[in-house]
Amino acid sequence: GGAIAVSDDDMLEHMRLMAPTEGIVVGPEGGATATAARHLITNGTLSPDEAILLINTGSGLKNLELM
């Protein structure tokens, strides 16, 4: 296991990106998860050919002001 830190700007960017590209409205925690996955793919920790499951525990509907 492990953990990485992501910036607020990257988290918000991925939060906003997921609605039009994936069809889901995620909260900040979902944006952070997507950002972390992107970083791990970029640095070679994860392979883009792997099946990767991201768990989103909240709805972006609670945070529409961030969209």
PDB file of C-alpha atoms in Angstrom:
ATOM      1  CA  GLY A   1       0.000   0.000   0.000  1.00  0.00           C
ATOM      2  CA  GLY A   2       0.955   3.591  -0.126  1.00  0.00           C
ATOM      3  CA  ALA A   3      -0.247   7.147  -0.198  1.00  0.00           C
ATOM      4  CA  ILE A   4       0.568  10.207  -2.257  1.00  0.00           C
ATOM      5  CA  ALA A   5      -0.345  13.853  -1.895  1.00  0.00           C
ATOM      6  CA  VAL A   6      -2.100  15.715  -4.707  1.00  0.00           C
ATOM      7  CA  SER A   7      -2.588  19.430  -5.176  1.00  0.00           C
ATOM      8  CA  ASP A   8      -5.959  21.074  -4.746  1.00  0.00           C
ATOM      9  CA  ASP A   9      -5.740  22.444  -8.283  1.00  0.00           C
ATOM     10  CA  ASP A  10      -5.164  18.965  -9.767  1.00  0.00           C
ATOM     11  CA  MET A  11      -7.937  17.509  -7.613  1.00  0.00           C
ATOM     12  CA  LEU A  12     -10.422  20.144  -8.799  1.00  0.00           C
ATOM     13  CA  GLU A  13      -9.318  19.717 -12.425  1.00  0.00           C
ATOM     14  CA  HIS A  14     -10.034  15.978 -12.324  1.00  0.00           C
ATOM     15  CA  MET A  15     -13.266  16.539 -10.427  1.00  0.00           C
ATOM     16  CA  ARG A  16     -14.463  18.826 -13.224  1.00  0.00           C
ATOM     17  CA  LEU A  17     -13.131  16.549 -15.966  1.00  0.00           C
ATOM     18  CA  MET A  18     -14.969  13.411 -14.847  1.00  0.00           C
ATOM     19  CA  ALA A  19     -18.505  14.739 -15.409  1.00  0.00           C
ATOM     20  CA  PRO A  20     -18.230  15.320 -19.166  1.00  0.00           C
ATOM     21  CA  THR A  21     -15.802  12.461 -19.876  1.00  0.00           C
ATOM     22  CA  GLU A  22     -17.104   9.711 -17.581  1.00  0.00           C
ATOM     23  CA  GLY A  23     -20.662  10.849 -16.968  1.00  0.00           C
ATOM     24  CA  ILE A  24     -20.363  10.970 -13.179  1.00  0.00           C
ATOM     25  CA  VAL A  25     -20.299  13.937 -10.823  1.00  0.00           C
ATOM     26  CA  VAL A  26     -17.656  13.247  -8.199  1.00  0.00           C
ATOM     27  CA  GLY A  27     -16.751  15.157  -5.084  1.00  0.00           C
ATOM     28  CA  PRO A  28     -13.287  16.372  -4.160  1.00  0.00           C
ATOM     29  CA  GLU A  29     -12.321  12.923  -2.870  1.00  0.00           C
ATOM     30  CA  GLY A  30     -13.141  11.412  -6.266  1.00  0.00           C
ATOM     31  CA  GLY A  31     -11.065  14.084  -7.969  1.00  0.00           C
ATOM     32  CA  ALA A  32      -8.171  13.327  -5.616  1.00  0.00           C
ATOM     33  CA  THR A  33      -8.419   9.613  -6.403  1.00  0.00           C
ATOM     34  CA  ALA A  34      -8.377  10.255 -10.164  1.00  0.00           C
ATOM     35  CA  THR A  35      -5.436  12.627  -9.771  1.00  0.00           C
ATOM     36  CA  ALA A  36      -3.498  10.072  -7.733  1.00  0.00           C
ATOM     37  CA  ALA A  37      -4.160   7.376 -10.342  1.00  0.00           C
ATOM     38  CA  ARG A  38      -2.929   9.675 -13.119  1.00  0.00           C
ATOM     39  CA  HIS A  39       0.270  10.433 -11.160  1.00  0.00           C
ATOM     40  CA  LEU A  40       0.871   6.730 -10.477  1.00  0.00           C
ATOM     41  CA  ILE A  41       0.431   5.891 -14.152  1.00  0.00           C
ATOM     42  CA  THR A  42       2.713   8.758 -15.182  1.00  0.00           C
ATOM     43  CA  ASN A  43       5.516   7.697 -12.821  1.00  0.00           C
ATOM     44  CA  GLY A  44       5.246   4.028 -13.818  1.00  0.00           C
ATOM     45  CA  THR A  45       3.879   2.666 -10.536  1.00  0.00           C
ATOM     46  CA  LEU A  46       0.699   1.608 -12.369  1.00  0.00           C
ATOM     47  CA  SER A  47       0.465   0.470 -15.955  1.00  0.00           C
ATOM     48  CA  PRO A  48      -2.133   2.068 -18.233  1.00  0.00           C
ATOM     49  CA  ASP A  49      -2.789  -1.473 -19.494  1.00  0.00           C
ATOM     50  CA  GLU A  50      -3.930  -2.633 -16.038  1.00  0.00           C
ATOM     51  CA  ALA A  51      -7.550  -2.683 -14.920  1.00  0.00           C
ATOM     52  CA  ILE A  52      -7.709   0.064 -12.269  1.00  0.00           C
ATOM     53  CA  LEU A  53     -10.682   0.557  -9.951  1.00  0.00           C
ATOM     54  CA  LEU A  54     -11.227   4.001  -8.421  1.00  0.00           C
ATOM     55  CA  ILE A  55     -13.581   4.189  -5.457  1.00  0.00           C
ATOM     56  CA  ASN A  56     -15.650   7.376  -5.202  1.00  0.00           C
ATOM     57  CA  THR A  57     -17.213   7.721  -1.761  1.00  0.00           C
ATOM     58  CA  GLY A  58     -19.161  10.916  -2.240  1.00  0.00           C
ATOM     59  CA  SER A  59     -21.248  12.872  -4.687  1.00  0.00           C
ATOM     60  CA  GLY A  60     -20.202  16.066  -6.376  1.00  0.00           C
ATOM     61  CA  LEU A  61     -23.782  17.249  -5.986  1.00  0.00           C
ATOM     62  CA  LYS A  62     -22.768  18.343  -2.471  1.00  0.00           C
ATOM     63  CA  ASN A  63     -20.043  20.523  -3.957  1.00  0.00           C
ATOM     64  CA  LEU A  64     -21.547  22.080  -7.061  1.00  0.00           C
ATOM     65  CA  GLU A  65     -19.895  25.401  -6.253  1.00  0.00           C
ATOM     66  CA  LEU A  66     -16.551  23.715  -7.049  1.00  0.00           C
ATOM     67  CA  MET A  67     -17.678  22.666 -10.499  1.00  0.00           C
TER      68      MET A  67
END
